[in-house]
Amino acid sequence: MNEETKDKLRLHAGRILLGGTGALLALSVVTLGASLLSDAPAASDVQDDAVVQKLEGNLSDAQTELAAQHKALLAQLPGVDIERANRDRTTGRSLLLGLTDSSATSRTVKEQQALLDARYGFLDHESRVLTEFVPEWMTATGATKGAGTTYALADLDVHVSRVQGLNYSYTGVARLDPVRVGPTQSSTAKSEFVVLTYSTSQDGTATSLDAYRASSKTRDALVGASEEQSSPKPKR
């Protein structure tokens, strides 16, 4: 883990700490200030002292709480450049869309493999993306019989899985919902889930890529879990 990365993380977390402390203090001042104004005719030196003590207590509590959050942030993200991770998530989204838009293409599997091979220099003839994902995805979505179902990206959850020197690795799970069903497919096309793993170099360039289409059983389980989370919980 290099010192520059550590400094960036500490600076980011420090800004959170200082900003949060200031916000909580400002809120306390506004709240208690309003209380003072409403009782202005009856205010006394004793009340003023009480207000000052309460403000100091609130500030101390806020600083303690935010210091704990600051420490937890550093522990959870050792050596991770947050700005870079956010940028690399965009790279992952582009990689995913580049793979899955083959469902709506009129190209053959071989033509699609050749296109991706030329687009991404880190892929080779042994890549699982080319030899497994592309044929399976195009078959499942109807693209092997002409333009298949068109999907829109509904959700993509990406997390840093490994930091090794200047190289970052990521794992993500994407949900793609059908927006136009291909002519050779049933009108009851379901959502598809894709697991994505990729790595980037320091400048954000992708250096590896792998993808897996979730099985029907896994897909149904993920859909069920998603619907359960989104459904309103009954009031008690």
mmCIF file of C-alpha atoms in Angstrom:
data_model
loop_
_atom_site.group_PDB
_atom_site.id
_atom_site.type_symbol
_atom_site.label_atom_id
_atom_site.label_comp_id
_atom_site.label_asym_id
_atom_site.label_seq_id
_atom_site.Cartn_x
_atom_site.Cartn_y
_atom_site.Cartn_z
ATOM 1 C CA MET A 1 0.000 0.000 0.000
ATOM 2 C CA ASN A 2 1.721 3.290 -1.054
ATOM 3 C CA GLU A 3 1.811 6.370 1.149
ATOM 4 C CA GLU A 4 0.206 8.594 -1.483
ATOM 5 C CA THR A 5 -2.925 6.426 -1.489
ATOM 6 C CA LYS A 6 -3.042 6.442 2.317
ATOM 7 C CA ASP A 7 -2.790 10.250 2.345
ATOM 8 C CA LYS A 8 -5.635 10.560 -0.167
ATOM 9 C CA LEU A 9 -7.882 8.370 1.919
ATOM 10 C CA ARG A 10 -7.057 10.198 5.142
ATOM 11 C CA LEU A 11 -7.736 13.538 3.433
ATOM 12 C CA HIS A 12 -11.097 12.313 2.130
ATOM 13 C CA ALA A 13 -12.123 10.917 5.496
ATOM 14 C CA GLY A 14 -10.860 14.030 7.260
ATOM 15 C CA ARG A 15 -13.089 16.213 5.108
ATOM 16 C CA ILE A 16 -16.045 14.058 6.100
ATOM 17 C CA LEU A 17 -15.122 14.453 9.766
ATOM 18 C CA LEU A 18 -14.699 18.251 9.650
ATOM 19 C CA GLY A 19 -17.737 18.827 7.453
ATOM 20 C CA GLY A 20 -19.949 16.647 9.610
ATOM 21 C CA THR A 21 -18.809 18.335 12.824
ATOM 22 C CA GLY A 22 -19.527 21.769 11.383
ATOM 23 C CA ALA A 23 -22.974 20.720 10.180
ATOM 24 C CA LEU A 24 -23.973 19.277 13.530
ATOM 25 C CA LEU A 25 -22.694 22.335 15.393
ATOM 26 C CA ALA A 26 -24.574 24.651 13.043
ATOM 27 C CA LEU A 27 -27.762 22.673 13.592
ATOM 28 C CA SER A 28 -27.344 22.930 17.356
ATOM 29 C CA VAL A 29 -26.791 26.695 17.154
ATOM 30 C CA VAL A 30 -29.865 27.256 14.993
ATOM 31 C CA THR A 31 -32.094 25.097 17.193
ATOM 32 C CA LEU A 32 -31.007 26.613 20.473
ATOM 33 C CA GLY A 33 -30.837 30.114 19.001
ATOM 34 C CA ALA A 34 -34.469 29.871 17.983
ATOM 35 C CA SER A 35 -35.333 28.787 21.501
ATOM 36 C CA LEU A 36 -33.540 31.817 22.948
ATOM 37 C CA LEU A 37 -35.306 34.235 20.626
ATOM 38 C CA SER A 38 -38.721 32.871 21.532
ATOM 39 C CA ASP A 39 -37.969 33.422 25.241
ATOM 40 C CA ALA A 40 -35.986 36.630 24.761
ATOM 41 C CA PRO A 41 -37.962 38.757 27.225
ATOM 42 C CA ALA A 42 -37.316 36.287 30.029
ATOM 43 C CA ALA A 43 -33.720 35.374 29.143
ATOM 44 C CA SER A 44 -31.148 35.682 31.892
ATOM 45 C CA ASP A 45 -27.430 35.162 32.407
ATOM 46 C CA VAL A 46 -28.174 31.764 33.908
ATOM 47 C CA GLN A 47 -30.040 30.708 30.798
ATOM 48 C CA ASP A 48 -27.187 31.969 28.612
ATOM 49 C CA ASP A 49 -24.685 29.867 30.536
ATOM 50 C CA ALA A 50 -26.929 26.827 30.218
ATOM 51 C CA VAL A 51 -27.162 27.323 26.469
ATOM 52 C CA VAL A 52 -23.378 27.599 26.123
ATOM 53 C CA GLN A 53 -22.860 24.430 28.151
ATOM 54 C CA LYS A 54 -25.421 22.575 26.070
ATOM 55 C CA LEU A 55 -23.770 23.715 22.834
ATOM 56 C CA GLU A 56 -20.363 22.609 24.082
ATOM 57 C CA GLY A 57 -21.823 19.254 25.075
ATOM 58 C CA ASN A 58 -23.462 18.786 21.690
ATOM 59 C CA LEU A 59 -20.215 19.677 19.904
ATOM 60 C CA SER A 60 -18.225 17.245 22.032
ATOM 61 C CA ASP A 61 -20.710 14.440 21.338
ATOM 62 C CA ALA A 62 -20.659 15.201 17.607
ATOM 63 C CA GLN A 63 -16.860 15.180 17.494
ATOM 64 C CA THR A 64 -16.727 11.857 19.342
ATOM 65 C CA GLU A 65 -19.282 10.246 17.037
ATOM 66 C CA LEU A 66 -17.665 11.501 13.848
ATOM 67 C CA ALA A 67 -14.193 10.528 15.045
ATOM 68 C CA ALA A 68 -15.488 6.976 15.458
ATOM 69 C CA GLN A 69 -16.962 7.075 11.941
ATOM 70 C CA HIS A 70 -13.659 8.417 10.608
ATOM 71 C CA LYS A 71 -11.749 5.535 12.221
ATOM 72 C CA ALA A 72 -14.219 2.992 10.864
ATOM 73 C CA LEU A 73 -13.859 4.421 7.350
ATOM 74 C CA LEU A 74 -10.089 4.039 7.429
ATOM 75 C CA ALA A 75 -10.419 0.472 8.710
ATOM 76 C CA GLN A 76 -12.911 -0.557 6.044
ATOM 77 C CA LEU A 77 -11.061 0.959 3.093
ATOM 78 C CA PRO A 78 -7.331 0.472 3.670
ATOM 79 C CA GLY A 79 -5.403 1.889 0.755
ATOM 80 C CA VAL A 80 -8.397 2.472 -1.507
ATOM 81 C CA ASP A 81 -8.473 5.650 -3.600
ATOM 82 C CA ILE A 82 -12.176 6.470 -3.452
ATOM 83 C CA GLU A 83 -12.152 8.819 -6.438
ATOM 84 C CA ARG A 84 -10.448 6.190 -8.564
ATOM 85 C CA ALA A 85 -12.896 3.493 -7.452
ATOM 86 C CA ASN A 86 -15.816 5.688 -8.503
ATOM 87 C CA ARG A 87 -14.184 6.300 -11.878
ATOM 88 C CA ASP A 88 -13.488 2.588 -12.370
ATOM 89 C CA ARG A 89 -17.151 1.767 -11.730
ATOM 90 C CA THR A 90 -17.924 3.729 -14.887
ATOM 91 C CA THR A 91 -15.380 1.580 -16.724
ATOM 92 C CA GLY A 92 -17.134 -1.543 -15.448
ATOM 93 C CA ARG A 93 -20.500 -0.270 -16.625
ATOM 94 C CA SER A 94 -19.109 0.357 -20.119
ATOM 95 C CA LEU A 95 -17.597 -3.141 -20.243
ATOM 96 C CA LEU A 96 -20.906 -4.689 -19.214
ATOM 97 C CA LEU A 97 -22.920 -2.769 -21.793
ATOM 98 C CA GLY A 98 -20.380 -3.668 -24.466
ATOM 99 C CA LEU A 99 -20.954 -7.352 -23.745
ATOM 100 C CA THR A 100 -24.708 -7.439 -23.270
ATOM 101 C CA ASP A 101 -25.732 -5.272 -26.218
ATOM 102 C CA SER A 102 -24.954 -8.340 -28.355
ATOM 103 C CA SER A 103 -28.471 -9.557 -27.487
ATOM 104 C CA ALA A 104 -29.943 -7.062 -29.954
ATOM 105 C CA THR A 105 -27.362 -7.417 -32.713
ATOM 106 C CA SER A 106 -27.821 -9.116 -36.069
ATOM 107 C CA ARG A 107 -24.202 -10.307 -36.028
ATOM 108 C CA THR A 108 -23.356 -13.970 -35.686
ATOM 109 C CA VAL A 109 -21.619 -15.318 -32.593
ATOM 110 C CA LYS A 110 -18.337 -15.510 -34.497
ATOM 111 C CA GLU A 111 -18.663 -11.912 -35.697
ATOM 112 C CA GLN A 112 -19.446 -10.722 -32.170
ATOM 113 C CA GLN A 113 -16.442 -12.598 -30.792
ATOM 114 C CA ALA A 114 -14.204 -10.979 -33.397
ATOM 115 C CA LEU A 115 -15.596 -7.526 -32.599
ATOM 116 C CA LEU A 116 -14.942 -7.853 -28.852
ATOM 117 C CA ASP A 117 -11.527 -9.410 -29.473
ATOM 118 C CA ALA A 118 -10.535 -6.366 -31.527
ATOM 119 C CA ARG A 119 -12.062 -3.902 -29.039
ATOM 120 C CA TYR A 120 -10.410 -5.265 -25.902
ATOM 121 C CA GLY A 121 -6.736 -6.067 -26.301
ATOM 122 C CA PHE A 122 -6.542 -8.036 -23.065
ATOM 123 C CA LEU A 123 -8.913 -10.742 -24.365
ATOM 124 C CA ASP A 124 -7.501 -13.776 -26.170
ATOM 125 C CA HIS A 125 -8.747 -17.006 -27.752
ATOM 126 C CA GLU A 126 -8.903 -18.667 -24.317
ATOM 127 C CA SER A 127 -10.957 -15.921 -22.699
ATOM 128 C CA ARG A 128 -14.145 -17.196 -21.053
ATOM 129 C CA VAL A 129 -15.877 -13.993 -22.161
ATOM 130 C CA LEU A 130 -15.374 -14.985 -25.797
ATOM 131 C CA THR A 131 -15.632 -18.776 -25.564
ATOM 132 C CA GLU A 132 -18.448 -19.090 -23.009
ATOM 133 C CA PHE A 133 -20.295 -15.876 -22.136
ATOM 134 C CA VAL A 134 -20.899 -14.517 -25.640
ATOM 135 C CA PRO A 135 -22.301 -17.769 -27.141
ATOM 136 C CA GLU A 136 -24.461 -18.476 -24.078
ATOM 137 C CA TRP A 137 -25.759 -14.907 -23.820
ATOM 138 C CA MET A 138 -26.635 -14.654 -27.506
ATOM 139 C CA THR A 139 -28.382 -18.046 -27.460
ATOM 140 C CA ALA A 140 -30.369 -17.305 -24.294
ATOM 141 C CA THR A 141 -31.509 -13.891 -25.537
ATOM 142 C CA GLY A 142 -32.431 -15.010 -29.051
ATOM 143 C CA ALA A 143 -29.622 -13.210 -30.876
ATOM 144 C CA THR A 144 -28.441 -16.370 -32.654
ATOM 145 C CA LYS A 145 -31.682 -16.281 -34.685
ATOM 146 C CA GLY A 146 -31.409 -12.635 -35.642
ATOM 147 C CA ALA A 147 -31.776 -9.567 -33.432
ATOM 148 C CA GLY A 148 -32.934 -10.814 -30.052
ATOM 149 C CA THR A 149 -34.317 -9.142 -26.954
ATOM 150 C CA THR A 150 -33.098 -5.643 -26.125
ATOM 151 C CA TYR A 151 -32.188 -5.105 -22.470
ATOM 152 C CA ALA A 152 -31.770 -1.962 -20.396
ATOM 153 C CA LEU A 153 -29.452 -1.839 -17.412
ATOM 154 C CA ALA A 154 -31.692 -1.647 -14.345
ATOM 155 C CA ASP A 155 -29.100 -1.970 -11.581
ATOM 156 C CA LEU A 156 -25.363 -2.480 -11.187
ATOM 157 C CA ASP A 157 -23.684 -3.031 -7.824
ATOM 158 C CA VAL A 158 -19.867 -2.925 -8.051
ATOM 159 C CA HIS A 159 -17.376 -3.324 -5.203
ATOM 160 C CA VAL A 160 -13.596 -3.328 -4.933
ATOM 161 C CA SER A 161 -12.541 -6.938 -4.426
ATOM 162 C CA ARG A 162 -8.760 -6.547 -4.366
ATOM 163 C CA VAL A 163 -6.025 -3.922 -4.370
ATOM 164 C CA GLN A 164 -2.606 -5.098 -5.495
ATOM 165 C CA GLY A 165 -0.085 -2.323 -5.952
ATOM 166 C CA LEU A 166 -1.526 0.056 -8.537
ATOM 167 C CA ASN A 167 -3.990 -2.500 -9.904
ATOM 168 C CA TYR A 168 -7.593 -2.627 -8.681
ATOM 169 C CA SER A 169 -9.975 -5.570 -9.105
ATOM 170 C CA TYR A 170 -13.763 -5.340 -8.964
ATOM 171 C CA THR A 171 -16.758 -7.632 -8.729
ATOM 172 C CA GLY A 172 -20.242 -6.558 -9.744
ATOM 173 C CA VAL A 173 -23.758 -7.917 -10.174
ATOM 174 C CA ALA A 174 -25.969 -6.395 -12.850
ATOM 175 C CA ARG A 175 -29.695 -6.672 -13.478
ATOM 176 C CA LEU A 176 -30.894 -6.135 -17.033
ATOM 177 C CA ASP A 177 -34.602 -5.787 -17.765
ATOM 178 C CA PRO A 178 -36.129 -6.562 -21.193
ATOM 179 C CA VAL A 179 -37.458 -3.485 -22.995
ATOM 180 C CA ARG A 180 -38.102 -4.990 -26.426
ATOM 181 C CA VAL A 181 -38.580 -8.709 -26.962
ATOM 182 C CA GLY A 182 -37.071 -10.267 -30.068
ATOM 183 C CA PRO A 183 -39.421 -11.682 -32.755
ATOM 184 C CA THR A 184 -38.352 -15.284 -32.074
ATOM 185 C CA GLN A 185 -38.879 -15.111 -28.331
ATOM 186 C CA SER A 186 -41.821 -15.335 -25.985
ATOM 187 C CA SER A 187 -43.337 -12.060 -24.866
ATOM 188 C CA THR A 188 -42.694 -13.179 -21.282
ATOM 189 C CA ALA A 189 -38.922 -12.585 -21.417
ATOM 190 C CA LYS A 190 -37.507 -12.227 -17.920
ATOM 191 C CA SER A 191 -34.823 -10.074 -16.373
ATOM 192 C CA GLU A 192 -31.263 -11.314 -16.725
ATOM 193 C CA PHE A 193 -28.454 -11.120 -14.168
ATOM 194 C CA VAL A 194 -24.774 -10.960 -15.033
ATOM 195 C CA VAL A 195 -21.825 -11.302 -12.651
ATOM 196 C CA LEU A 196 -18.916 -9.166 -13.793
ATOM 197 C CA THR A 197 -15.275 -9.252 -12.666
ATOM 198 C CA TYR A 198 -12.617 -6.930 -14.049
ATOM 199 C CA SER A 199 -9.343 -5.186 -13.217
ATOM 200 C CA THR A 200 -7.939 -1.762 -14.054
ATOM 201 C CA SER A 201 -4.511 -0.173 -14.187
ATOM 202 C CA GLN A 202 -3.633 3.168 -12.560
ATOM 203 C CA ASP A 203 -4.894 5.217 -15.524
ATOM 204 C CA GLY A 204 -8.269 3.460 -15.427
ATOM 205 C CA THR A 205 -7.666 1.217 -18.436
ATOM 206 C CA ALA A 206 -9.285 -2.210 -18.122
ATOM 207 C CA THR A 207 -6.713 -5.019 -18.001
ATOM 208 C CA SER A 208 -8.945 -8.076 -17.528
ATOM 209 C CA LEU A 209 -12.604 -9.001 -17.848
ATOM 210 C CA ASP A 210 -14.804 -11.974 -17.090
ATOM 211 C CA ALA A 211 -18.567 -12.366 -17.073
ATOM 212 C CA TYR A 212 -21.090 -15.027 -16.115
ATOM 213 C CA ARG A 213 -24.779 -15.212 -16.901
ATOM 214 C CA ALA A 214 -26.788 -16.260 -13.852
ATOM 215 C CA SER A 215 -28.627 -19.562 -14.175
ATOM 216 C CA SER A 216 -32.435 -19.601 -14.257
ATOM 217 C CA LYS A 217 -32.568 -20.772 -10.647
ATOM 218 C CA THR A 218 -30.188 -18.035 -9.467
ATOM 219 C CA ARG A 219 -32.032 -15.439 -11.537
ATOM 220 C CA ASP A 220 -35.393 -16.328 -9.989
ATOM 221 C CA ALA A 221 -33.872 -16.167 -6.498
ATOM 222 C CA LEU A 222 -32.380 -12.729 -7.182
ATOM 223 C CA VAL A 223 -35.660 -11.437 -8.604
ATOM 224 C CA GLY A 224 -37.507 -12.713 -5.541
ATOM 225 C CA ALA A 225 -35.036 -11.068 -3.181
ATOM 226 C CA SER A 226 -35.271 -7.791 -5.103
ATOM 227 C CA GLU A 227 -39.076 -7.784 -5.014
ATOM 228 C CA GLU A 228 -39.053 -8.597 -1.311
ATOM 229 C CA GLN A 229 -36.773 -5.647 -0.563
ATOM 230 C CA SER A 230 -38.831 -3.225 -2.642
ATOM 231 C CA SER A 231 -42.234 -4.258 -1.275
ATOM 232 C CA PRO A 232 -43.531 -2.070 1.590
ATOM 233 C CA LYS A 233 -43.338 -3.687 4.987
ATOM 234 C CA PRO A 234 -46.610 -3.941 6.987
ATOM 235 C CA LYS A 235 -46.956 -1.462 9.805
ATOM 236 C CA ARG A 236 -46.965 -2.813 13.318
#
